[in-house]
C-alpha cells in the first residue's frame, strides 16, 4: 500500500492562481502522454507516486488524453482508487473538453451539450463526483462564447467543478471569457497556453499581459517543447524519440542542424547554472512569477525528479536572459 512521503511539502513552492484562493505547485504533472494502455500500469503509478512525494499536488488531464482518448482519465481513476483515495483533498485534479471525443456534431468544440456531457463522462472515468478545474480546451469559432462560458458556469453550479479555466484562447478571447464569467458570478481562474523558450507567443501576442491585467493565473503546457528542451536531442534525433516516430506533435523535419546548435548553446548556459537543459527551460518559464505553474510530462520517476530539480534555481540575471534571447532569436 502506498504511503505518501511525510516531507512532500518541504521544498515545492506553491503559487496563488491569479487573485483566487487556490495555490498550485510551481510544477504540475500533465497526463497528455504516457498514460494509455500501451504503458505498464506499474510504471504509470510509479510516476504519479513520485510526483506527489515531491510536492506535485496538481494532476492535469483532458477527455482526449491517451491514446486512445479517455484512457488517461481511466488510468488515473484506477491510480486514485489504489493509491490516492486518502489524499483526495490534497490534490488538484483538472480536466478539459474541446477536442474530438465521439462521432457526430455533438462530440467536440464548445457547445453546452458537448461540454457538460464530456464532463460527466470524465467524472465517470476517474471515479469522481467533481474535478477541481474544468477547462474549455479550445475556443469554438461557431458557438457563441456566452454559451461556452455558460456551460463552465453550470458545471460549477452543479457541483461538478470548483473552478473553471480556458486553454488555447487568444488575449482578446480571454478578456471576453473573463468578462462573461464575471457577470455570471464564476470567475475565470486560469489560462493554459503553450509557452517555452522556443515558443514566445504568450508574450508576443499579449496573452500574459491580459492575464496580468485580469489577475488570472496561468499554467503553461509544453515548456520543454515536446522534449526538444531536454538533453535528448543534443546530438540529433535519437532512436525511439518522439521526433524519430514522426509524431503529429514533433516530427523529424523540425530537428534541424540550426536547432540542434541552439539546443547545445542553451545546454551550456544550463551547465553554467548547475542545471540540466530541462531544468533551465522550466526555470525560464517560471522566472519572475508571471506563470503560476508549468506542466511537465514524464515517462519515468527519474524524469519527474529531474524536472522538480528546477525549483532550486528560478532566478536569472540580465546577462543570462540576454544570452538565451540571443541564442533563440538568431
mmCIF file of N, CA and C in Angstrom, residues 204-276:
data_model
loop_
_atom_site.group_PDB
_atom_site.id
_atom_site.type_symbol
_atom_site.label_atom_id
_atom_site.label_comp_id
_atom_site.label_asym_id
_atom_site.label_seq_id
_atom_site.Cartn_x
_atom_site.Cartn_y
_atom_site.Cartn_z
ATOM 1 N N UNK A 204 4.458 37.575 -27.045
ATOM 2 C CA UNK A 204 4.374 38.441 -28.219
ATOM 3 C C UNK A 204 2.935 38.738 -28.619
ATOM 4 N N UNK A 205 1.995 37.859 -28.307
ATOM 5 C CA UNK A 205 0.599 38.056 -28.686
ATOM 6 C C UNK A 205 -0.256 38.592 -27.537
ATOM 7 N N UNK A 206 0.379 38.917 -26.425
ATOM 8 C CA UNK A 206 -0.314 39.629 -25.361
ATOM 9 C C UNK A 206 -1.109 38.800 -24.379
ATOM 10 N N UNK A 207 -0.995 37.481 -24.432
ATOM 11 C CA UNK A 207 -1.776 36.654 -23.509
ATOM 12 C C UNK A 207 -1.329 36.876 -22.060
ATOM 13 N N UNK A 208 -0.025 36.883 -21.822
ATOM 14 C CA UNK A 208 0.452 37.096 -20.456
ATOM 15 C C UNK A 208 0.079 38.484 -19.947
ATOM 16 N N UNK A 209 0.126 39.465 -20.833
ATOM 17 C CA UNK A 209 -0.297 40.812 -20.432
ATOM 18 C C UNK A 209 -1.770 40.823 -20.032
ATOM 19 N N UNK A 210 -2.594 40.128 -20.810
ATOM 20 C CA UNK A 210 -4.023 40.078 -20.493
ATOM 21 C C UNK A 210 -4.255 39.399 -19.146
ATOM 22 N N UNK A 211 -3.517 38.337 -18.863
ATOM 23 C CA UNK A 211 -3.686 37.626 -17.594
ATOM 24 C C UNK A 211 -3.243 38.492 -16.420
ATOM 25 N N UNK A 212 -2.156 39.239 -16.608
ATOM 26 C CA UNK A 212 -1.729 40.177 -15.564
ATOM 27 C C UNK A 212 -2.823 41.205 -15.292
ATOM 28 N N UNK A 213 -3.373 41.735 -16.365
ATOM 29 C CA UNK A 213 -4.416 42.761 -16.261
ATOM 30 C C UNK A 213 -5.663 42.213 -15.565
ATOM 31 N N UNK A 214 -6.044 40.977 -15.910
ATOM 32 C CA UNK A 214 -7.251 40.371 -15.374
ATOM 33 C C UNK A 214 -7.044 39.728 -14.012
ATOM 34 N N UNK A 215 -5.782 39.592 -13.617
ATOM 35 C CA UNK A 215 -5.415 38.888 -12.391
ATOM 36 C C UNK A 215 -5.928 37.448 -12.435
ATOM 37 N N UNK A 216 -5.618 36.807 -13.556
ATOM 38 C CA UNK A 216 -5.962 35.407 -13.801
ATOM 39 C C UNK A 216 -4.665 34.599 -13.820
ATOM 40 N N UNK A 217 -4.685 33.403 -13.283
ATOM 41 C CA UNK A 217 -3.493 32.569 -13.250
ATOM 42 C C UNK A 217 -3.143 31.988 -14.608
ATOM 43 N N UNK A 218 -1.965 31.376 -14.682
ATOM 44 C CA UNK A 218 -1.532 30.725 -15.921
ATOM 45 C C UNK A 218 -0.793 29.442 -15.590
ATOM 46 N N UNK A 219 -1.063 28.424 -16.385
ATOM 47 C CA UNK A 219 -0.323 27.167 -16.285
ATOM 48 C C UNK A 219 0.072 26.794 -17.707
ATOM 49 N N UNK A 220 1.352 26.697 -17.971
ATOM 50 C CA UNK A 220 1.818 26.579 -19.354
ATOM 51 C C UNK A 220 2.090 25.127 -19.716
ATOM 52 N N UNK A 221 1.687 24.755 -20.931
ATOM 53 C CA UNK A 221 1.986 23.399 -21.400
ATOM 54 C C UNK A 221 3.104 23.435 -22.435
ATOM 55 N N UNK A 222 3.738 22.292 -22.603
ATOM 56 C CA UNK A 222 4.892 22.118 -23.494
ATOM 57 C C UNK A 222 6.047 23.069 -23.178
ATOM 58 N N UNK A 223 6.376 23.298 -21.902
ATOM 59 C CA UNK A 223 7.529 24.148 -21.596
ATOM 60 C C UNK A 223 8.845 23.519 -22.041
ATOM 61 N N UNK A 224 8.830 22.203 -22.282
ATOM 62 C CA UNK A 224 10.026 21.517 -22.780
ATOM 63 C C UNK A 224 9.922 21.231 -24.272
ATOM 64 N N UNK A 225 8.934 21.826 -24.929
ATOM 65 C CA UNK A 225 8.766 21.707 -26.386
ATOM 66 C C UNK A 225 8.823 20.253 -26.860
ATOM 67 N N UNK A 226 7.933 19.439 -26.264
ATOM 68 C CA UNK A 226 7.821 18.039 -26.670
ATOM 69 C C UNK A 226 9.149 17.291 -26.544
ATOM 70 N N UNK A 227 9.969 17.694 -25.585
ATOM 71 C CA UNK A 227 11.232 17.013 -25.350
ATOM 72 C C UNK A 227 12.437 17.655 -26.001
ATOM 73 N N UNK A 228 12.217 18.636 -26.892
ATOM 74 C CA UNK A 228 13.356 19.300 -27.526
ATOM 75 C C UNK A 228 14.252 19.983 -26.492
ATOM 76 N N UNK A 229 13.639 20.581 -25.478
ATOM 77 C CA UNK A 229 14.408 21.301 -24.461
ATOM 78 C C UNK A 229 14.798 20.369 -23.316
ATOM 79 N N UNK A 230 15.294 19.217 -23.698
ATOM 80 C CA UNK A 230 15.923 18.277 -22.771
ATOM 81 C C UNK A 230 17.250 17.887 -23.412
ATOM 82 N N UNK A 231 17.990 17.050 -22.754
ATOM 83 C CA UNK A 231 19.265 16.635 -23.320
ATOM 84 C C UNK A 231 19.155 15.611 -24.424
ATOM 85 N N UNK A 232 17.939 15.233 -24.772
ATOM 86 C CA UNK A 232 17.761 14.097 -25.676
ATOM 87 C C UNK A 232 18.174 14.389 -27.111
ATOM 88 N N UNK A 233 18.105 15.654 -27.533
ATOM 89 C CA UNK A 233 18.336 15.980 -28.939
ATOM 90 C C UNK A 233 19.639 16.740 -29.160
ATOM 91 N N UNK A 234 20.533 16.705 -28.197
ATOM 92 C CA UNK A 234 21.777 17.464 -28.331
ATOM 93 C C UNK A 234 22.700 16.899 -29.406
ATOM 94 N N UNK A 235 22.483 15.644 -29.778
ATOM 95 C CA UNK A 235 23.286 15.027 -30.838
ATOM 96 C C UNK A 235 22.419 14.607 -32.024
ATOM 97 N N UNK A 236 21.288 15.302 -32.204
ATOM 98 C CA UNK A 236 20.390 14.957 -33.298
ATOM 99 C C UNK A 236 19.198 14.174 -32.795
ATOM 100 N N UNK A 237 18.624 13.346 -33.653
ATOM 101 C CA UNK A 237 17.401 12.613 -33.330
ATOM 102 C C UNK A 237 17.753 11.193 -32.881
ATOM 103 N N UNK A 238 17.544 10.864 -31.623
ATOM 104 C CA UNK A 238 17.863 9.509 -31.162
ATOM 105 C C UNK A 238 16.760 8.521 -31.524
ATOM 106 N N UNK A 239 17.124 7.248 -31.610
ATOM 107 C CA UNK A 239 16.134 6.215 -31.864
ATOM 108 C C UNK A 239 15.144 6.158 -30.702
ATOM 109 N N UNK A 240 13.883 5.938 -31.043
ATOM 110 C CA UNK A 240 12.859 5.812 -30.020
ATOM 111 C C UNK A 240 12.309 7.133 -29.518
ATOM 112 N N UNK A 241 12.826 8.246 -30.026
ATOM 113 C CA UNK A 241 12.339 9.551 -29.575
ATOM 114 C C UNK A 241 11.052 9.906 -30.304
ATOM 115 N N UNK A 242 10.374 10.939 -29.803
ATOM 116 C CA UNK A 242 9.127 11.374 -30.416
ATOM 117 C C UNK A 242 9.365 11.851 -31.851
ATOM 118 N N UNK A 243 10.456 12.571 -32.069
ATOM 119 C CA UNK A 243 10.750 13.063 -33.415
ATOM 120 C C UNK A 243 11.052 11.922 -34.371
ATOM 121 N N UNK A 244 11.676 10.861 -33.868
ATOM 122 C CA UNK A 244 12.005 9.717 -34.718
ATOM 123 C C UNK A 244 10.747 8.995 -35.187
ATOM 124 N N UNK A 245 9.688 9.091 -34.404
ATOM 125 C CA UNK A 245 8.438 8.421 -34.779
ATOM 126 C C UNK A 245 7.559 9.295 -35.657
ATOM 127 N N UNK A 246 8.038 10.517 -35.959
ATOM 128 C CA UNK A 246 7.233 11.476 -36.732
ATOM 129 C C UNK A 246 5.857 11.667 -36.092
ATOM 130 N N UNK A 247 5.883 11.909 -34.785
ATOM 131 C CA UNK A 247 4.666 12.205 -34.039
ATOM 132 C C UNK A 247 3.995 13.437 -34.637
ATOM 133 N N UNK A 248 2.658 13.530 -34.566
ATOM 134 C CA UNK A 248 1.983 14.747 -35.031
ATOM 135 C C UNK A 248 2.371 15.976 -34.224
ATOM 136 N N UNK A 249 2.974 15.767 -33.056
ATOM 137 C CA UNK A 249 3.359 16.887 -32.202
ATOM 138 C C UNK A 249 4.826 17.286 -32.370
ATOM 139 N N UNK A 250 5.613 16.391 -32.951
ATOM 140 C CA UNK A 250 7.026 16.693 -33.206
ATOM 141 C C UNK A 250 7.527 15.741 -34.274
ATOM 142 N N UNK A 251 7.935 16.288 -35.435
ATOM 143 C CA UNK A 251 8.436 15.417 -36.489
ATOM 144 C C UNK A 251 9.904 15.697 -36.758
ATOM 145 N N UNK A 252 10.515 14.797 -37.487
ATOM 146 C CA UNK A 252 11.960 14.859 -37.709
ATOM 147 C C UNK A 252 12.385 16.105 -38.461
ATOM 148 N N UNK A 253 11.507 16.655 -39.295
ATOM 149 C CA UNK A 253 11.858 17.858 -40.063
ATOM 150 C C UNK A 253 12.121 19.060 -39.158
ATOM 151 N N UNK A 254 11.534 19.038 -37.962
ATOM 152 C CA UNK A 254 11.702 20.174 -37.046
ATOM 153 C C UNK A 254 13.084 20.201 -36.398
ATOM 154 N N UNK A 255 13.752 19.053 -36.368
ATOM 155 C CA UNK A 255 15.037 18.967 -35.678
ATOM 156 C C UNK A 255 16.154 19.236 -36.685
ATOM 157 N N UNK A 256 16.359 20.493 -36.992
ATOM 158 C CA UNK A 256 17.356 20.912 -37.968
ATOM 159 C C UNK A 256 18.724 21.065 -37.316
ATOM 160 N N UNK A 257 19.745 21.207 -38.149
ATOM 161 C CA UNK A 257 21.091 21.432 -37.615
ATOM 162 C C UNK A 257 21.155 22.732 -36.822
ATOM 163 N N UNK A 258 20.469 23.751 -37.319
ATOM 164 C CA UNK A 258 20.465 25.027 -36.599
ATOM 165 C C UNK A 258 19.815 24.888 -35.229
ATOM 166 N N UNK A 259 18.720 24.131 -35.159
ATOM 167 C CA UNK A 259 18.052 23.941 -33.876
ATOM 168 C C UNK A 259 18.943 23.170 -32.910
ATOM 169 N N UNK A 260 19.582 22.121 -33.392
ATOM 170 C CA UNK A 260 20.476 21.349 -32.525
ATOM 171 C C UNK A 260 21.595 22.239 -31.992
ATOM 172 N N UNK A 261 22.126 23.126 -32.841
ATOM 173 C CA UNK A 261 23.166 24.059 -32.387
ATOM 174 C C UNK A 261 22.633 24.986 -31.302
ATOM 175 N N UNK A 262 21.391 25.449 -31.471
ATOM 176 C CA UNK A 262 20.776 26.286 -30.436
ATOM 177 C C UNK A 262 20.635 25.514 -29.126
ATOM 178 N N UNK A 263 20.181 24.277 -29.219
ATOM 179 C CA UNK A 263 19.995 23.468 -28.022
ATOM 180 C C UNK A 263 21.320 23.256 -27.292
ATOM 181 N N UNK A 264 22.376 23.033 -28.048
ATOM 182 C CA UNK A 264 23.688 22.848 -27.411
ATOM 183 C C UNK A 264 24.143 24.113 -26.699
ATOM 184 N N UNK A 265 23.893 25.264 -27.305
ATOM 185 C CA UNK A 265 24.295 26.517 -26.659
ATOM 186 C C UNK A 265 23.459 26.789 -25.410
ATOM 187 N N UNK A 266 22.177 26.453 -25.467
ATOM 188 C CA UNK A 266 21.337 26.594 -24.276
ATOM 189 C C UNK A 266 21.794 25.628 -23.185
ATOM 190 N N UNK A 267 22.220 24.462 -23.594
ATOM 191 C CA UNK A 267 22.722 23.479 -22.626
ATOM 192 C C UNK A 267 23.972 23.993 -21.913
ATOM 193 N N UNK A 268 24.794 24.741 -22.613
ATOM 194 C CA UNK A 268 25.980 25.321 -21.976
ATOM 195 C C UNK A 268 25.578 26.335 -20.900
ATOM 196 N N UNK A 269 24.535 27.114 -21.171
ATOM 197 C CA UNK A 269 24.041 28.039 -20.148
ATOM 198 C C UNK A 269 23.530 27.257 -18.949
ATOM 199 N N UNK A 270 22.803 26.171 -19.224
ATOM 200 C CA UNK A 270 22.282 25.341 -18.136
ATOM 201 C C UNK A 270 23.415 24.801 -17.266
ATOM 202 N N UNK A 271 24.454 24.308 -17.909
ATOM 203 C CA UNK A 271 25.589 23.765 -17.149
ATOM 204 C C UNK A 271 26.218 24.840 -16.273
ATOM 205 N N UNK A 272 26.292 26.056 -16.799
ATOM 206 C CA UNK A 272 26.868 27.144 -16.019
ATOM 207 C C UNK A 272 26.027 27.494 -14.791
ATOM 208 N N UNK A 273 24.744 27.147 -14.832
ATOM 209 C CA UNK A 273 23.845 27.376 -13.701
ATOM 210 C C UNK A 273 23.737 26.157 -12.794
ATOM 211 N N UNK A 274 24.446 25.081 -13.154
ATOM 212 C CA UNK A 274 24.336 23.845 -12.398
ATOM 213 C C UNK A 274 23.030 23.116 -12.646
ATOM 214 N N UNK A 275 22.480 23.283 -13.864
ATOM 215 C CA UNK A 275 21.195 22.687 -14.205
ATOM 216 C C UNK A 275 21.306 21.818 -15.448
ATOM 217 N N UNK A 276 20.334 20.934 -15.621
ATOM 218 C CA UNK A 276 20.151 20.270 -16.904
ATOM 219 C C UNK A 276 19.416 21.229 -17.834
#
